[in-house]
Amino acid sequence: QVQLVESGGGFVQRGGSLTLSCTASGFNLGDFAVGWFRRSPGKEEEGVSCISSSDGSAYSIDSVKGRFTISRDDAKNTVYLQMNGLKPEDTGVYLCAAGNTINDRNMCVIGGVYRWGDGTQVTVPS
């Protein structure tokens, strides 16, 4: 079965940390660029961090730079999002997507999306 599955979300206090995982089955995630996105209440969906397939170049939006780190382990068919210094505004459903290209490095727009995951909830209370 071809799918992406996110895990690692949860409830964490302000300043805390979480590590999200995006694991592929049925296809080789290493062949794809991968992005992490979030859907927050009252906000448009936004790209958070993304990583290329070719050389592992990583990018993040300004609001999470210095706090979030995206990485990939192709042997485990998994992309991670390490989130430190979490803030209430980081609350949302985090989804990963595998696609052909990173069309916009600043906003982590993924082109030619092949698969989306269903997401994992991250909650940081105010």
Coordinates of N, CA, C and O in Angstrom, one line a residue:
Q1 N 0.8 -1.2 0.0 CA 0.0 0.0 0.0 C 0.9 1.2 0.0 O 1.8 1.4 0.8
V2 N 0.6 2.1 -0.9 CA 1.4 3.4 -1.1 C 0.8 4.4 -0.1 O -0.3 4.8 -0.3
Q3 N 1.6 4.9 0.9 CA 1.1 5.9 1.8 C 2.2 6.5 2.5 O 3.4 6.1 2.6
L4 N 1.9 7.7 3.1 CA 2.7 8.4 4.0 C 2.0 8.5 5.3 O 0.8 8.8 5.4
V5 N 2.7 8.2 6.4 CA 2.2 8.2 7.7 C 3.0 9.1 8.6 O 4.2 8.9 8.8
E6 N 2.3 10.2 9.2 CA 3.0 11.0 10.2 C 2.8 10.5 11.6 O 1.7 9.9 11.9
S7 N 3.7 10.8 12.5 CA 3.6 10.4 13.9 C 4.4 11.3 14.7 O 5.3 12.1 14.2
G8 N 4.2 11.3 16.0 CA 5.1 12.1 16.9 C 4.4 13.3 17.5 O 5.0 14.0 18.3
G9 N 3.2 13.7 17.0 CA 2.5 14.8 17.5 C 2.1 14.6 19.0 O 2.2 13.5 19.5
G10 N 1.6 15.7 19.6 CA 1.2 15.6 21.0 C 0.9 16.9 21.6 O 0.9 18.0 20.9
F11 N 0.8 16.9 22.9 CA 0.5 18.1 23.7 C 1.8 18.5 24.4 O 2.4 17.6 25.2
V12 N 2.3 19.7 24.3 CA 3.6 20.0 24.9 C 3.5 21.5 25.3 O 2.9 22.3 24.7
Q13 N 4.1 21.8 26.5 CA 4.1 23.1 27.0 C 5.0 24.0 26.2 O 5.9 23.6 25.5
R14 N 4.7 25.3 26.3 CA 5.5 26.3 25.6 C 7.0 26.1 26.0 O 7.3 25.9 27.1
G15 N 7.8 26.2 24.9 CA 9.2 26.0 25.1 C 9.7 24.5 25.0 O 10.9 24.3 24.9
G16 N 8.7 23.6 24.9 CA 9.0 22.2 24.8 C 9.4 21.8 23.4 O 9.5 22.6 22.5
S17 N 9.7 20.5 23.2 CA 10.1 19.9 22.0 C 9.3 18.7 21.6 O 8.8 18.0 22.4
L18 N 9.2 18.5 20.3 CA 8.7 17.3 19.7 C 9.4 17.0 18.4 O 10.0 17.9 17.8
T19 N 9.5 15.7 18.1 CA 10.0 15.2 16.8 C 9.0 14.5 16.1 O 8.4 13.5 16.5
L20 N 8.6 15.0 14.9 CA 7.6 14.4 14.0 C 8.4 13.5 13.0 O 9.5 13.8 12.6
S21 N 7.7 12.4 12.7 CA 8.2 11.5 11.6 C 7.2 11.4 10.5 O 6.0 11.4 10.7
C22 N 7.7 11.3 9.3 CA 6.9 11.1 8.1 C 7.5 9.8 7.4 O 8.6 9.9 6.9
T23 N 6.8 8.7 7.5 CA 7.3 7.5 7.0 C 6.5 7.0 5.8 O 5.3 7.0 5.8
A24 N 7.2 6.6 4.7 CA 6.6 6.1 3.5 C 6.6 4.6 3.5 O 7.5 4.0 4.0
S25 N 5.5 4.1 2.9 CA 5.5 2.7 2.6 C 5.0 2.5 1.1 O 4.2 3.3 0.6
G26 N 5.5 1.5 0.4 CA 5.1 1.3 -0.9 C 5.8 2.1 -2.0 O 5.5 1.9 -3.2
F27 N 6.7 3.0 -1.6 CA 7.5 3.7 -2.5 C 8.7 4.2 -1.8 O 8.8 4.3 -0.6
N28 N 9.7 4.6 -2.6 CA 11.0 5.1 -2.1 C 11.0 6.6 -1.9 O 11.0 7.4 -2.8
L29 N 10.9 7.0 -0.6 CA 10.8 8.4 -0.2 C 12.0 9.2 -0.6 O 11.9 10.4 -0.9
G30 N 13.1 8.5 -0.7 CA 14.4 9.1 -1.1 C 14.4 9.7 -2.5 O 15.2 10.6 -2.8
D31 N 13.4 9.3 -3.3 CA 13.3 9.8 -4.7 C 12.6 11.1 -4.8 O 12.4 11.7 -5.9
F32 N 12.0 11.6 -3.6 CA 11.1 12.8 -3.6 C 11.6 13.9 -2.7 O 12.3 13.6 -1.7
A33 N 11.3 15.1 -3.1 CA 11.4 16.2 -2.1 C 10.2 16.0 -1.1 O 9.2 15.5 -1.5
V34 N 10.5 16.4 0.1 CA 9.4 16.3 1.1 C 9.2 17.6 1.9 O 10.2 18.3 2.2
G35 N 8.0 17.9 2.1 CA 7.7 19.1 2.8 C 6.8 18.8 4.0 O 6.0 17.9 4.0
W36 N 7.0 19.6 5.1 CA 6.1 19.6 6.2 C 5.2 20.8 6.1 O 5.7 21.9 5.9
F37 N 3.9 20.6 6.4 CA 2.9 21.7 6.3 C 2.1 21.7 7.6 O 2.0 20.7 8.3
R38 N 1.5 22.8 7.9 CA 0.6 22.8 9.0 C -0.7 23.6 8.7 O -0.7 24.5 8.0
R39 N -1.7 23.1 9.4 CA -3.1 23.7 9.3 C -3.4 24.1 10.7 O -3.6 23.3 11.6
S40 N -3.5 25.4 10.9 CA -3.8 26.0 12.2 C -5.2 26.6 12.2 O -5.6 27.1 11.1
P41 N -5.9 26.6 13.3 CA -7.2 27.2 13.3 C -7.2 28.6 12.9 O -6.4 29.4 13.4
G42 N -8.1 29.0 12.0 CA -8.2 30.4 11.6 C -7.1 30.9 10.7 O -7.0 32.1 10.4
K43 N -6.2 30.0 10.2 CA -5.1 30.4 9.3 C -5.1 29.5 8.1 O -5.6 28.4 8.1
E44 N -4.5 30.0 7.0 CA -4.3 29.2 5.8 C -3.2 28.2 6.1 O -2.3 28.4 6.9
E45 N -3.4 27.1 5.3 CA -2.3 26.1 5.4 C -1.0 26.7 4.9 O -1.0 27.4 4.0
E46 N 0.1 26.4 5.6 CA 1.4 26.9 5.2 C 2.5 25.8 5.2 O 2.4 24.9 6.1
G47 N 3.4 26.0 4.3 CA 4.6 25.2 4.4 C 5.4 25.6 5.5 O 5.5 26.8 5.8
V48 N 6.1 24.6 6.2 CA 6.9 24.9 7.3 C 8.4 24.7 7.0 O 9.2 25.6 7.2
S49 N 8.7 23.5 6.6 CA 10.0 23.1 6.3 C 10.0 22.1 5.1 O 9.0 21.4 5.0
C50 N 11.1 22.1 4.3 CA 11.1 21.2 3.2 C 12.6 20.7 3.0 O 13.5 21.4 3.4
I51 N 12.7 19.6 2.3 CA 14.1 19.1 2.1 C 14.1 18.4 0.7 O 13.1 17.8 0.3
S52 N 15.2 18.7 0.0 CA 15.3 18.2 -1.4 C 15.7 16.7 -1.4 O 16.1 16.1 -0.4
S53 N 15.4 16.1 -2.6 CA 15.8 14.7 -2.7 C 17.2 14.5 -3.2 O 17.9 13.5 -2.9
S54 N 17.7 15.5 -4.0 CA 19.0 15.4 -4.6 C 20.2 15.5 -3.7 O 21.0 14.6 -3.6
D55 N 20.2 16.6 -2.9 CA 21.4 16.8 -2.0 C 21.0 17.0 -0.6 O 21.9 17.4 0.2
G56 N 19.7 16.8 -0.2 CA 19.3 17.0 1.1 C 19.3 18.5 1.6 O 19.2 18.7 2.8
S57 N 19.3 19.4 0.7 CA 19.2 20.8 1.1 C 17.9 21.0 1.8 O 16.8 20.6 1.4
A58 N 18.0 21.8 2.9 CA 16.8 22.0 3.8 C 16.5 23.4 3.9 O 17.4 24.3 3.9
Y59 N 15.2 23.7 4.0 CA 14.7 25.1 4.0 C 13.5 25.2 5.1 O 12.9 24.2 5.3
S60 N 13.4 26.3 5.7 CA 12.3 26.5 6.6 C 11.8 28.0 6.4 O 12.5 28.9 6.0
I61 N 10.5 28.2 6.8 CA 10.0 29.5 6.8 C 10.6 30.3 7.9 O 11.1 29.8 8.9
D62 N 10.5 31.6 7.8 CA 11.2 32.5 8.8 C 10.7 32.3 10.2 O 11.5 32.4 11.1
S63 N 9.4 32.0 10.4 CA 8.9 31.9 11.8 C 9.4 30.7 12.5 O 9.2 30.7 13.8
V64 N 10.0 29.8 11.9 CA 10.5 28.6 12.6 C 12.0 28.4 12.4 O 12.5 27.5 13.0
K65 N 12.6 29.3 11.7 CA 14.1 29.2 11.5 C 14.8 29.3 12.9 O 14.4 30.1 13.7
G66 N 15.7 28.4 13.1 CA 16.4 28.4 14.4 C 15.7 27.5 15.4 O 16.3 27.2 16.5
R67 N 14.5 27.1 15.2 CA 13.7 26.3 16.1 C 13.4 24.9 15.5 O 13.4 23.9 16.3
F68 N 13.1 24.9 14.2 CA 12.7 23.6 13.6 C 13.8 23.1 12.7 O 14.5 23.9 12.0
T69 N 14.1 21.8 12.7 CA 15.1 21.2 11.8 C 14.5 20.0 11.0 O 14.0 19.1 11.7
I70 N 14.5 20.1 9.7 CA 14.1 18.9 8.9 C 15.3 18.1 8.5 O 16.3 18.6 8.2
S71 N 15.1 16.8 8.5 CA 16.2 15.9 8.1 C 15.5 14.6 7.5 O 14.3 14.4 7.6
R72 N 16.4 13.9 6.8 CA 15.8 12.6 6.2 C 16.8 11.5 6.5 O 18.0 11.7 6.5
D73 N 16.2 10.3 6.6 CA 17.0 9.1 6.7 C 16.4 8.1 5.7 O 15.4 7.5 5.9
D74 N 17.0 8.1 4.5 CA 16.5 7.4 3.4 C 16.5 5.9 3.6 O 15.7 5.1 3.1
A75 N 17.4 5.4 4.5 CA 17.5 4.0 4.8 C 16.2 3.6 5.6 O 15.8 2.4 5.5
K76 N 15.6 4.5 6.3 CA 14.4 4.2 7.1 C 13.2 4.7 6.3 O 12.1 4.7 6.9
N77 N 13.4 5.3 5.1 CA 12.3 5.8 4.3 C 11.5 6.8 5.1 O 10.2 6.9 5.0
T78 N 12.2 7.7 5.9 CA 11.5 8.6 6.8 C 12.2 10.0 6.7 O 13.4 10.1 6.6
V79 N 11.3 11.0 6.9 CA 11.7 12.4 7.0 C 11.3 12.9 8.4 O 10.1 12.6 8.8
Y80 N 12.1 13.6 9.1 CA 11.8 14.0 10.5 C 11.7 15.6 10.5 O 12.3 16.3 9.7
L81 N 10.9 16.0 11.5 CA 10.9 17.4 11.8 C 11.1 17.6 13.3 O 10.2 17.3 14.1
Q82 N 12.3 18.0 13.7 CA 12.6 18.3 15.1 C 12.2 19.7 15.4 O 12.6 20.7 14.7
M83 N 11.3 19.8 16.4 CA 10.7 21.1 16.7 C 11.1 21.5 18.2 O 10.7 20.7 19.1
N84 N 11.9 22.5 18.3 CA 12.3 23.0 19.6 C 11.7 24.4 19.9 O 11.2 25.1 19.0
G85 N 11.7 24.8 21.2 CA 11.2 26.1 21.5 C 9.7 26.3 21.0 O 9.4 27.4 20.5
L86 N 8.9 25.3 21.2 CA 7.5 25.4 20.6 C 6.7 26.6 21.3 O 6.9 26.8 22.5
K87 N 5.9 27.2 20.5 CA 5.1 28.3 20.9 C 3.6 28.0 20.6 O 3.3 27.1 19.8
P88 N 2.7 28.7 21.2 CA 1.3 28.4 21.0 C 0.9 28.6 19.5 O 0.0 27.8 19.0
E89 N 1.5 29.5 18.8 CA 1.2 29.7 17.4 C 1.7 28.5 16.5 O 1.4 28.5 15.3
D90 N 2.4 27.6 17.1 CA 2.8 26.4 16.3 C 1.8 25.3 16.4 O 1.9 24.3 15.7
T91 N 0.7 25.6 17.1 CA -0.4 24.6 17.2 C -1.0 24.4 15.9 O -1.3 25.3 15.1
G92 N -1.3 23.1 15.6 CA -2.0 22.8 14.3 C -1.8 21.3 14.0 O -1.2 20.6 14.7
V93 N -2.4 20.9 12.8 CA -2.2 19.6 12.3 C -1.0 19.7 11.3 O -1.0 20.5 10.4
Y94 N 0.0 18.8 11.5 CA 1.2 18.8 10.7 C 1.1 17.7 9.7 O 0.9 16.5 10.2
L95 N 1.2 18.0 8.5 CA 1.1 17.0 7.4 C 2.4 17.0 6.6 O 3.1 18.0 6.5
C96 N 2.8 15.8 6.1 CA 3.9 15.8 5.1 C 3.4 15.5 3.7 O 2.4 14.8 3.6
A97 N 4.2 15.9 2.8 CA 3.9 15.6 1.4 C 5.2 15.3 0.6 O 6.2 15.9 0.9
A98 N 5.1 14.3 -0.3 CA 6.2 14.0 -1.1 C 5.9 14.4 -2.5 O 4.8 14.2 -3.1
G99 N 6.9 15.1 -3.1 CA 6.7 15.6 -4.5 C 7.9 15.7 -5.3 O 9.0 15.3 -4.8
N100 N 7.8 16.2 -6.5 CA 8.9 16.1 -7.4 C 10.0 17.2 -7.2 O 11.2 17.0 -7.3
T101 N 9.5 18.4 -6.8 CA 10.4 19.5 -6.7 C 10.0 20.4 -5.5 O 8.9 20.4 -5.0
I102 N 11.0 21.3 -5.1 CA 10.7 22.4 -4.2 C 10.6 23.6 -5.1 O 11.6 24.1 -5.6
N103 N 9.3 24.1 -5.3 CA 9.1 25.2 -6.2 C 9.4 26.6 -5.6 O 9.7 27.5 -6.3
D104 N 9.3 26.7 -4.3 CA 9.6 27.9 -3.6 C 10.3 27.6 -2.3 O 9.7 27.0 -1.4
R105 N 11.6 27.9 -2.2 CA 12.3 27.6 -1.0 C 11.9 28.4 0.2 O 12.0 27.9 1.4
N106 N 11.5 29.6 0.0 CA 11.1 30.5 1.1 C 9.8 30.0 1.8 O 9.6 30.2 3.0
M107 N 8.9 29.5 1.0 CA 7.6 29.1 1.5 C 7.4 27.6 1.5 O 6.3 27.1 1.8
C108 N 8.4 26.9 1.0 CA 8.3 25.4 1.0 C 7.1 24.9 0.2 O 6.3 24.2 0.7
V109 N 7.0 25.4 -1.0 CA 6.0 25.0 -1.9 C 6.5 23.7 -2.7 O 7.5 23.8 -3.3
I110 N 5.8 22.6 -2.6 CA 6.2 21.4 -3.2 C 5.4 21.2 -4.5 O 4.2 21.3 -4.5
G111 N 6.2 21.0 -5.6 CA 5.5 20.8 -6.9 C 5.4 19.3 -7.2 O 6.2 18.5 -6.8
G112 N 4.3 19.0 -8.0 CA 4.1 17.6 -8.4 C 3.9 16.7 -7.2 O 4.6 15.6 -7.2
V113 N 3.0 17.0 -6.3 CA 2.9 16.2 -5.1 C 2.4 14.8 -5.5 O 1.4 14.7 -6.2
Y114 N 3.0 13.8 -5.0 CA 2.7 12.4 -5.3 C 1.8 11.8 -4.1 O 0.9 11.1 -4.4
R115 N 2.1 12.2 -2.9 CA 1.3 11.7 -1.8 C 1.3 12.7 -0.6 O 2.3 13.3 -0.4
W116 N 0.2 12.7 0.0 CA 0.0 13.5 1.3 C -0.2 12.5 2.4 O -0.9 11.4 2.2
G117 N 0.2 12.8 3.6 CA -0.2 12.1 4.7 C -1.4 12.6 5.3 O -1.9 13.7 4.9
D118 N -2.0 12.0 6.4 CA -3.2 12.5 7.0 C -3.0 13.5 8.1 O -3.9 14.1 8.6
G119 N -1.7 13.5 8.6 CA -1.4 14.5 9.6 C -1.3 14.0 11.0 O -1.8 13.0 11.4
T120 N -0.6 14.8 11.9 CA -0.6 14.5 13.3 C -0.7 15.9 14.0 O -0.2 16.9 13.6
Q121 N -1.5 15.8 15.1 CA -1.8 17.1 15.8 C -0.7 17.5 16.8 O -0.2 16.6 17.6
V122 N -0.4 18.7 16.7 CA 0.5 19.3 17.7 C -0.2 20.5 18.4 O -0.8 21.3 17.8
T123 N -0.2 20.4 19.8 CA -0.9 21.4 20.6 C 0.1 22.0 21.6 O 0.7 21.3 22.4
V124 N 0.2 23.3 21.5 CA 1.0 24.1 22.5 C 0.1 25.1 23.1 O -0.3 26.1 22.5
P125 N -0.3 24.9 24.4 CA -1.3 25.8 25.0 C -0.7 27.1 25.3 O 0.5 27.2 25.5
S126 N -1.5 28.1 25.3 CA -1.1 29.5 25.6 C -1.1 29.7 27.1 O -1.6 29.0 27.9

